[in-house]
Tab-separated table of C-alpha atoms in Angstrom:
chain	number	residue	atom	x	y	z
A	1	MET	CA	130.774	142.275	140.956
A	2	THR	CA	129.577	143.850	137.983
A	3	PRO	CA	129.746	147.609	137.171
A	4	ASN	CA	126.063	148.084	136.844
A	5	GLU	CA	125.766	147.042	140.591
A	6	PRO	CA	124.911	150.141	142.034
A	7	GLU	CA	122.396	150.708	139.473
A	8	PHE	CA	120.429	147.561	139.798
A	9	LYS	CA	120.742	147.850	143.627
A	10	ALA	CA	119.257	151.252	143.467
A	11	LEU	CA	116.386	150.320	141.449
A	12	MET	CA	115.663	147.564	143.596
A	13	MET	CA	115.932	149.421	146.520
A	14	ALA	CA	113.329	151.881	145.042
A	15	SER	CA	111.071	148.434	143.783
A	16	LEU	CA	110.634	147.358	146.975
A	17	GLU	CA	109.192	150.573	148.392
A	18	GLY	CA	106.844	149.942	146.037
A	19	ASP	CA	107.956	151.722	142.833
A	20	ALA	CA	106.145	150.587	139.782
A	21	THR	CA	108.540	152.221	137.442
A	22	ALA	CA	112.069	151.223	139.708
A	23	HIS	CA	110.576	147.826	138.645
A	24	ARG	CA	109.775	147.682	135.649
A	25	ALA	CA	113.269	149.464	134.654
A	26	LEU	CA	114.754	146.585	136.628
A	27	LEU	CA	113.007	143.659	135.006
A	28	GLN	CA	113.795	144.996	132.162
A	29	ARG	CA	117.593	145.187	132.371
A	30	LEU	CA	118.033	141.815	133.791
A	31	SER	CA	116.179	140.516	131.095
A	32	GLN	CA	118.853	141.418	128.979
A	33	ARG	CA	121.668	140.344	131.074
A	34	LEU	CA	119.736	136.723	132.462
A	35	ARG	CA	118.825	136.224	128.422
A	36	ALA	CA	122.728	136.788	127.641
A	37	TYR	CA	123.706	134.137	130.668
A	38	TYR	CA	121.139	131.725	129.761
A	39	LYS	CA	122.396	131.606	125.629
A	40	GLY	CA	125.870	131.227	126.999
A	41	ARG	CA	124.904	128.460	129.151
A	42	LEU	CA	122.947	126.430	127.038
A	43	ALA	CA	124.956	126.785	124.079
A	44	ARG	CA	127.874	125.300	125.918
A	45	ILE	CA	125.887	122.387	127.073
A	46	GLU	CA	124.577	122.209	123.512
A	47	ARG	CA	120.940	122.765	124.265
A	48	SER	CA	118.905	124.952	121.607
A	49	ALA	CA	118.880	128.219	122.495
A	50	THR	CA	114.901	128.265	122.011
A	51	GLU	CA	115.061	127.211	125.441
A	52	ALA	CA	116.714	130.731	126.418
A	53	GLU	CA	113.677	132.766	126.644
A	54	ASP	CA	111.156	130.691	128.812
A	55	LEU	CA	114.441	130.669	130.769
A	56	VAL	CA	114.354	134.266	131.163
A	57	GLN	CA	110.724	134.565	132.094
A	58	GLU	CA	110.930	131.712	134.342
A	59	ALA	CA	113.611	134.048	136.386
A	60	LEU	CA	111.716	136.914	135.523
A	61	ILE	CA	108.877	136.020	137.189
A	62	ALA	CA	111.044	134.297	140.145
A	63	ILE	CA	112.495	137.895	140.684
A	64	HIS	CA	109.418	139.244	141.283
A	65	VAL	CA	107.338	137.304	143.295
A	66	GLN	CA	110.711	136.281	145.763
A	67	ARG	CA	111.767	139.476	145.816
A	68	HIS	CA	110.984	139.803	149.595
A	69	THR	CA	113.850	137.284	150.169
A	70	TYR	CA	116.446	139.812	148.833
A	71	ASP	CA	118.375	141.158	151.869
A	72	PRO	CA	119.006	144.715	151.259
A	73	ALA	CA	122.233	144.328	153.513
A	74	GLU	CA	123.670	142.536	150.523
A	75	PRO	CA	124.608	143.145	147.000
A	76	LEU	CA	121.924	142.521	144.439
A	77	THR	CA	124.182	140.456	141.870
A	78	PRO	CA	124.517	137.233	143.762
A	79	TRP	CA	121.039	137.406	144.750
A	80	VAL	CA	119.930	137.247	140.859
A	81	HIS	CA	122.778	134.847	139.913
A	82	ALA	CA	121.155	132.127	142.261
A	83	ILE	CA	118.308	132.332	140.803
A	84	ALA	CA	119.348	132.279	137.308
A	85	ARG	CA	121.483	129.239	138.228
A	86	TYR	CA	118.648	127.837	140.550
A	87	LYS	CA	116.523	127.860	137.494
A	88	LEU	CA	118.705	126.780	135.107
A	89	ILE	CA	119.633	123.563	136.903
A	90	ASP	CA	115.425	123.136	137.537
A	91	HIS	CA	114.932	123.370	134.241
A	92	LEU	CA	117.811	120.605	133.252
A	93	ARG	CA	116.670	118.554	135.914
A	94	ARG	CA	113.133	118.256	134.658
A	95	THR	CA	113.948	118.017	131.093
A	96	ARG	CA	116.225	115.243	132.199
A	97	ALA	CA	119.361	116.724	130.821
A	98	SER	CA	122.399	115.870	132.045
A	99	MET	CA	123.555	118.987	134.982
A	100	ALA	CA	126.884	118.010	136.119
A	101	ASP	CA	127.969	120.329	132.971
A	102	VAL	CA	126.828	123.693	135.023
A	103	PRO	CA	129.455	124.889	136.091
A	104	LEU	CA	129.901	127.139	139.089
A	105	GLU	CA	130.440	130.440	137.798
A	106	ASP	CA	131.722	133.812	138.751
A	107	ALA	CA	128.751	135.768	139.970
A	108	GLY	CA	129.715	138.929	137.602
A	109	GLN	CA	129.148	136.619	134.400
A	110	VAL	CA	125.294	136.581	135.411
A	111	LEU	CA	125.365	140.101	134.580
A	112	ALA	CA	128.608	140.487	131.711
A	113	GLN	CA	127.088	140.815	128.684
A	114	ASP	CA	124.116	142.837	126.947
A	115	ASP	CA	121.972	141.212	124.354
A	116	TYR	CA	118.546	142.641	123.127
A	117	VAL	CA	116.422	141.582	121.115
A	118	SER	CA	112.027	141.791	121.717
A	119	ALA	CA	111.975	137.965	122.046
A	120	GLU	CA	109.042	135.439	122.928
A	121	SER	CA	108.877	132.309	125.028
A	122	ALA	CA	107.470	129.388	123.999
A	123	TYR	CA	104.630	130.063	126.708
A	124	ASP	CA	101.180	131.238	126.301
A	125	LEU	CA	99.949	133.042	129.215
A	126	HIS	CA	96.029	132.681	128.311
A	127	ARG	CA	96.448	129.336	128.541
A	128	LEU	CA	98.208	129.525	131.406
A	129	LEU	CA	95.685	131.785	133.137
A	130	LYS	CA	93.054	129.749	132.249
A	131	GLN	CA	94.223	126.662	134.183
A	132	LEU	CA	94.578	128.906	137.560
A	133	PRO	CA	91.486	128.804	140.254
A	134	GLU	CA	89.237	131.180	139.564
A	135	LYS	CA	90.144	133.554	142.165
A	136	MET	CA	93.653	133.841	141.099
A	137	ARG	CA	92.371	133.954	137.605
A	138	ARG	CA	90.339	136.922	137.990
A	139	THR	CA	92.857	139.131	140.467
A	140	ILE	CA	95.643	138.679	138.121
A	141	GLN	CA	93.137	139.600	135.217
A	142	TYR	CA	92.025	142.702	136.777
A	143	VAL	CA	95.340	144.275	138.845
A	144	LYS	CA	98.308	142.677	136.691
A	145	LEU	CA	96.428	142.788	132.983
A	146	ASP	CA	93.656	145.134	133.291
A	147	GLY	CA	95.854	147.464	135.130
A	148	LEU	CA	92.945	148.179	138.405
A	149	SER	CA	93.810	149.405	141.539
A	150	VAL	CA	93.944	146.373	144.281
A	151	ALA	CA	91.097	148.407	145.427
A	152	GLU	CA	88.927	148.291	142.450
A	153	ALA	CA	89.600	144.606	141.973
A	154	ALA	CA	88.921	144.071	145.707
A	155	SER	CA	85.293	145.512	144.890
A	156	ARG	CA	84.691	144.041	141.883
A	157	CYS	CA	85.501	140.054	142.806
A	158	GLY	CA	83.940	141.287	146.287
A	159	MET	CA	86.950	140.317	148.186
A	160	SER	CA	89.274	142.151	150.160
A	161	GLU	CA	92.142	144.255	149.160
A	162	SER	CA	94.259	141.627	151.590
A	163	ALA	CA	92.761	138.382	150.325
A	164	VAL	CA	92.936	140.396	146.419
A	165	LYS	CA	96.945	141.356	147.183
A	166	VAL	CA	97.039	137.530	148.338
A	167	ASN	CA	95.588	135.661	145.384
A	168	VAL	CA	97.837	137.839	142.757
A	169	HIS	CA	100.651	136.204	145.048
A	170	ARG	CA	99.660	132.917	144.763
A	171	GLY	CA	98.373	132.921	141.179
A	172	LEU	CA	102.200	134.172	139.909
A	173	LYS	CA	103.537	131.480	141.769
A	174	ALA	CA	100.826	128.933	140.388
A	175	LEU	CA	101.883	130.324	136.794
A	176	VAL	CA	105.340	128.724	137.451
A	177	ALA	CA	104.437	125.364	138.701
A	178	LEU	CA	101.926	125.137	135.520
A	179	ILE	CA	105.190	125.790	133.616
A	180	ALA	CA	106.940	123.366	135.277
A	181	LEU	CA	104.318	121.175	135.203
A	182	GLU	CA	104.557	121.696	130.950
A	183	LYS	CA	108.150	120.233	131.162
A	184	ARG	CA	107.595	116.709	132.469
A	185	PRO	CA	109.144	114.674	129.023
B	1	MET	CA	104.288	135.341	125.389
B	2	LYS	CA	106.570	137.795	125.091
B	3	THR	CA	109.293	138.971	127.525
B	4	ASP	CA	108.348	142.881	126.959
B	5	HIS	CA	104.471	141.939	127.949
B	6	LEU	CA	105.767	139.769	130.921
B	7	ILE	CA	107.659	142.766	132.205
B	8	ALA	CA	104.700	145.519	131.942
B	9	MET	CA	102.213	142.579	133.469
B	10	LEU	CA	105.043	142.370	137.056
B	11	SER	CA	105.263	145.739	137.168
B	12	MET	CA	101.488	146.844	136.601
B	13	ASN	CA	100.713	147.414	140.594
B	14	VAL	CA	103.519	146.991	142.442
B	15	GLU	CA	103.457	146.292	146.259
B	16	PRO	CA	105.909	147.154	148.447
B	17	VAL	CA	107.220	144.617	150.004
B	18	TYR	CA	108.034	144.248	153.829
B	19	ARG	CA	111.349	143.691	153.976
B	20	ARG	CA	111.563	141.051	157.195
B	21	GLN	CA	108.997	139.255	155.992
B	22	VAL	CA	111.751	135.924	155.749
B	23	ILE	CA	112.421	136.374	159.312
B	24	ARG	CA	109.001	137.054	160.427
B	25	THR	CA	107.972	133.792	159.192
B	26	LEU	CA	110.554	131.826	160.280
B	27	SER	CA	111.142	132.668	163.811
B	28	ALA	CA	107.318	132.275	163.938
B	29	ALA	CA	107.635	128.348	162.742
B	30	VAL	CA	110.908	128.110	165.477
B	31	ALA	CA	108.104	129.496	167.767
B	32	VAL	CA	104.763	127.166	167.020
B	33	GLY	CA	107.543	123.940	166.393
B	34	ALA	CA	108.704	124.642	169.902
B	35	VAL	CA	105.460	124.915	171.594
B	36	VAL	CA	103.590	121.993	169.428
B	37	ALA	CA	106.622	119.403	170.368
B	38	VAL	CA	106.750	120.656	173.952
B	39	GLY	CA	102.714	120.132	173.777
B	40	ILE	CA	102.860	116.720	172.889
B	41	MET	CA	105.635	115.714	175.179
B	42	LEU	CA	103.468	116.974	178.231
B	43	PHE	CA	100.009	115.327	177.008
B	44	THR	CA	102.027	112.066	175.648
B	45	LEU	CA	104.719	111.645	177.838
B	46	GLY	CA	104.720	113.884	180.654
B	47	VAL	CA	107.545	115.976	182.305
B	48	ARG	CA	110.281	113.759	184.356
B	49	MET	CA	108.938	113.167	187.915
B	50	ASP	CA	112.582	113.604	189.739
B	51	LEU	CA	112.885	117.094	189.000
B	52	LYS	CA	113.342	118.145	192.396
B	53	GLU	CA	116.281	115.647	193.560
B	54	PRO	CA	119.409	116.620	193.524
B	55	GLY	CA	121.757	116.717	190.955
B	56	VAL	CA	118.921	116.531	188.555
B	57	PHE	CA	118.599	119.906	187.171
B	58	SER	CA	122.197	119.811	186.373
B	59	PHE	CA	121.676	116.539	184.271
B	60	LEU	CA	118.723	117.546	182.927
B	61	ALA	CA	120.338	121.215	181.988
B	62	SER	CA	123.648	120.097	180.272
B	63	LYS	CA	120.858	117.934	178.033
B	64	LEU	CA	119.246	121.316	177.215
B	65	ILE	CA	122.043	122.913	176.595
B	66	PHE	CA	122.995	119.979	173.517
B	67	THR	CA	119.762	120.574	171.876
B	68	LEU	CA	118.744	124.137	172.319
B	69	GLY	CA	122.570	124.652	171.162
B	70	ILE	CA	121.350	122.443	168.032
B	71	VAL	CA	118.016	124.492	167.976
B	72	ILE	CA	119.703	127.690	167.726
B	73	ALA	CA	122.386	127.300	165.503
B	74	THR	CA	119.980	125.699	162.515
B	75	SER	CA	117.214	128.537	162.815
B	76	ILE	CA	120.420	130.908	162.345
B	77	TYR	CA	121.059	129.059	159.288
B	78	LEU	CA	118.157	128.447	157.908
B	79	ILE	CA	117.544	132.440	157.684
B	80	LYS	CA	120.262	132.437	155.315
B	81	LEU	CA	119.613	129.178	153.662
B	82	ALA	CA	115.971	130.455	152.856
B	83	ARG	CA	117.253	133.522	150.654
B	84	PRO	CA	118.801	132.693	147.216
B	85	SER	CA	122.607	132.463	146.976
B	86	ILE	CA	125.565	130.585	145.522
B	87	GLU	CA	127.838	129.782	148.967
B	88	GLN	CA	126.410	129.497	152.078
B	89	SER	CA	129.389	126.963	153.972
B	90	ALA	CA	129.918	129.097	156.355
B	91	PRO	CA	127.465	128.598	158.997
B	92	ALA	CA	127.330	124.540	158.692
B	93	ALA	CA	130.470	124.300	161.076
B	94	LEU	CA	127.651	126.176	164.008
B	95	ALA	CA	125.749	123.437	163.330
B	96	THR	CA	127.821	120.719	163.941
B	97	PHE	CA	129.570	122.293	166.920
B	98	PRO	CA	126.580	120.633	169.467
B	99	PHE	CA	127.525	117.509	168.096
B	100	VAL	CA	131.525	117.768	168.277
B	101	ALA	CA	131.159	119.152	172.109
B	102	ILE	CA	128.502	116.210	173.120
B	103	MET	CA	130.842	113.919	171.326
B	104	GLY	CA	133.769	115.171	172.709
B	105	LEU	CA	132.364	115.272	176.595
B	106	ALA	CA	130.839	111.586	175.611
B	107	ALA	CA	134.180	110.385	175.337
B	108	ILE	CA	135.708	111.799	178.524
B	109	SER	CA	132.622	110.201	180.858
B	110	LEU	CA	133.062	106.751	179.172
B	111	SER	CA	137.216	107.047	179.537
B	112	SER	CA	137.093	108.261	183.391
B	113	ALA	CA	134.439	104.915	183.959
B	114	PRO	CA	135.366	101.208	184.178
B	115	ILE	CA	134.734	99.591	180.924
B	116	SER	CA	132.527	97.394	183.188
B	117	HIS	CA	129.888	100.383	183.245
B	118	TRP	CA	129.695	101.320	179.711
B	119	ASN	CA	127.102	99.297	178.646
B	120	ARG	CA	124.811	100.918	181.179
B	121	LEU	CA	126.139	104.673	180.094
B	122	ILE	CA	125.591	104.015	176.579
B	123	VAL	CA	122.628	101.905	176.795
B	124	GLY	CA	120.675	103.543	179.566
B	125	ASN	CA	117.065	102.011	180.580
B	126	GLN	CA	115.125	103.693	177.848
B	127	TRP	CA	116.671	104.048	174.484
B	128	LEU	CA	114.251	102.262	172.539
B	129	GLU	CA	111.282	105.143	173.751
B	130	CYS	CA	113.887	107.170	172.773
B	131	LEU	CA	114.844	106.203	169.376
B	132	ILE	CA	110.978	106.146	168.564
B	133	SER	CA	109.890	109.344	170.722
B	134	ILE	CA	112.281	112.261	169.286
B	135	PRO	CA	111.459	111.353	165.402
B	136	VAL	CA	107.586	111.111	166.194
B	137	ILE	CA	107.703	114.346	168.024
B	138	ALA	CA	110.009	115.733	165.321
B	139	ILE	CA	107.360	115.500	162.709
B	140	VAL	CA	105.362	118.147	163.491
B	141	PRO	CA	108.142	121.569	163.559
B	142	PHE	CA	109.175	119.558	160.580
B	143	ALA	CA	106.175	120.358	158.784
B	144	VAL	CA	105.647	123.874	160.433
B	145	ILE	CA	109.434	124.593	158.983
B	146	ILE	CA	108.756	123.406	155.579
B	147	TRP	CA	105.395	125.277	154.843
B	148	ALA	CA	107.597	128.894	156.687
B	149	LEU	CA	111.027	127.576	154.302
B	150	ARG	CA	108.341	127.081	151.277
B	151	LYS	CA	107.408	131.089	151.771
B	152	THR	CA	111.117	131.578	150.835
B	153	ALA	CA	113.325	130.841	148.241
B	154	PRO	CA	116.163	128.743	148.960
B	155	THR	CA	118.490	127.447	146.695
B	156	ASP	CA	120.506	124.375	147.618
B	157	LEU	CA	117.310	122.083	148.816
B	158	VAL	CA	118.846	119.206	149.630
B	159	ARG	CA	121.246	121.051	152.593
B	160	THR	CA	118.430	122.530	153.802
B	161	GLY	CA	115.985	120.038	153.593
B	162	ALA	CA	118.941	118.717	156.011
B	163	ILE	CA	118.915	121.458	158.817
B	164	ALA	CA	115.222	121.863	158.196
B	165	GLY	CA	115.134	118.334	159.842
B	166	LEU	CA	118.302	118.992	161.660
B	167	PHE	CA	116.326	121.671	163.695
B	168	ALA	CA	112.920	119.648	163.782
B	169	GLY	CA	114.817	116.631	165.734
B	170	GLY	CA	117.027	119.208	167.888
B	171	VAL	CA	113.258	120.672	169.037
B	172	SER	CA	111.783	117.239	169.342
B	173	ALA	CA	114.622	116.284	171.639
B	174	THR	CA	114.409	119.336	173.637
B	175	ALA	CA	110.920	117.987	174.409
B	176	TYR	CA	112.051	114.593	174.899
B	177	ALA	CA	114.899	115.550	177.248
B	178	LEU	CA	112.292	117.133	180.045
B	179	HIS	CA	110.969	113.404	180.095
B	180	CYS	CA	113.676	111.375	179.926
B	181	ILE	CA	115.226	110.196	183.022
B	182	ASP	CA	118.410	108.849	181.086
B	183	ASP	CA	121.398	111.191	182.259
B	184	SER	CA	124.487	109.881	181.039
B	185	LEU	CA	126.133	111.881	178.258
B	186	PRO	CA	127.483	108.957	176.540
B	187	PHE	CA	123.434	107.993	176.041
B	188	VAL	CA	122.626	111.520	175.234
B	189	ALA	CA	125.465	111.290	172.499
B	190	VAL	CA	124.337	108.171	171.462
B	191	TRP	CA	120.206	107.922	171.430
B	192	TYR	CA	119.810	111.705	170.980
B	193	GLY	CA	122.453	112.339	168.471
B	194	GLY	CA	121.425	109.644	166.722
B	195	THR	CA	117.830	110.270	166.598
B	196	ILE	CA	118.414	113.706	165.417
B	197	VAL	CA	121.469	113.096	162.444
B	198	LEU	CA	118.443	110.581	161.878
B	199	CYS	CA	115.605	113.259	160.950
B	200	ALA	CA	118.557	114.901	159.119
B	201	PHE	CA	118.728	112.010	156.878
B	202	PHE	CA	114.987	112.296	156.244
B	203	GLY	CA	115.070	115.769	155.863
B	204	ALA	CA	118.070	116.094	153.055
B	205	LYS	CA	115.975	113.374	151.474
B	206	LEU	CA	112.585	114.989	151.678
B	207	GLY	CA	113.986	118.857	150.967
B	208	PRO	CA	114.128	118.614	147.363
B	209	ARG	CA	110.233	117.039	146.712
B	210	LEU	CA	108.877	119.966	148.971
B	211	LEU	CA	111.142	123.008	148.871
B	212	ARG	CA	111.318	123.128	144.833
B	213	TRP	CA	110.178	126.874	143.765
């Protein structure tokens, strides 16, 4: 258990209630910890550290899209750790590296050190978005990039509000799938 | 893409999350899978005709306790497996318990019968029908539970696939038990147990492909 667990968990609980500020703060703090984790893991198996930022972003999208799978009765750290580790193993498998070298580590390690730089991945969001089906692309553009409310986006797209929400969620999951496809050697 | 931009995008218009979504989705899949399995059995095979005869009901009940034990244990286990987690070995014992129990009872039943009867007790009348029906009926419940699990985030895909297969086999065997007239415990242990384990094997093979996220 890390000393930040109570703080992170409080942010997560607020984020699950729909608090955007808490959600943003949580993702920001987790991104620093994830970056340190992936840099450490990749260095240990002699992989390039430039892949670390790709993984940080994949893990952040996964944490966002899968946040409904967090059980508030449990601590947050092991949940984040399990996602981070799953994404690392999946990445190594897709890029055909041996994953026998990924040791089971203590859950505390994922959130162990701090390492902040304003970092950038190899992914081009706009190019990825263009590959999405029209409905998903437009709803993500309106709701997640232009900052329109769900109601405004619904009237612009001629959809119901729940259809907009569904398309945003599916679109983000589809982005993850597109990123995975790009990794095929 | 800058990580800060991604975070800004993900934090725009954050929707509240329904916390019981995992349990609700999986419960719905369990219910739909069970109804469909029983429906397929009713339309293709039909319920056994001798239900009113003495003793039949207790034989049927013992089979149903075995198969429903598997369904309940795997359902509970799947709710755990559906959430990202590092260690999840504890409920595995729960899922193997019905198998251990039926093997024990089958062994007792065989040991108290003369060896000349063993063949009849194990092979029964309709072993081939059982061998084919349980995996075939399991296909739809398996598809439904996989559909539900794809809305969650399992991190051990082989194990989750295997337990999904075990669940589908258990649901299918429960439906098939309402039709089947072979009542000996060794028959149930070998043919029910074997085909359900076969479903788990296919589930484990398919899991990593179907459940990736």
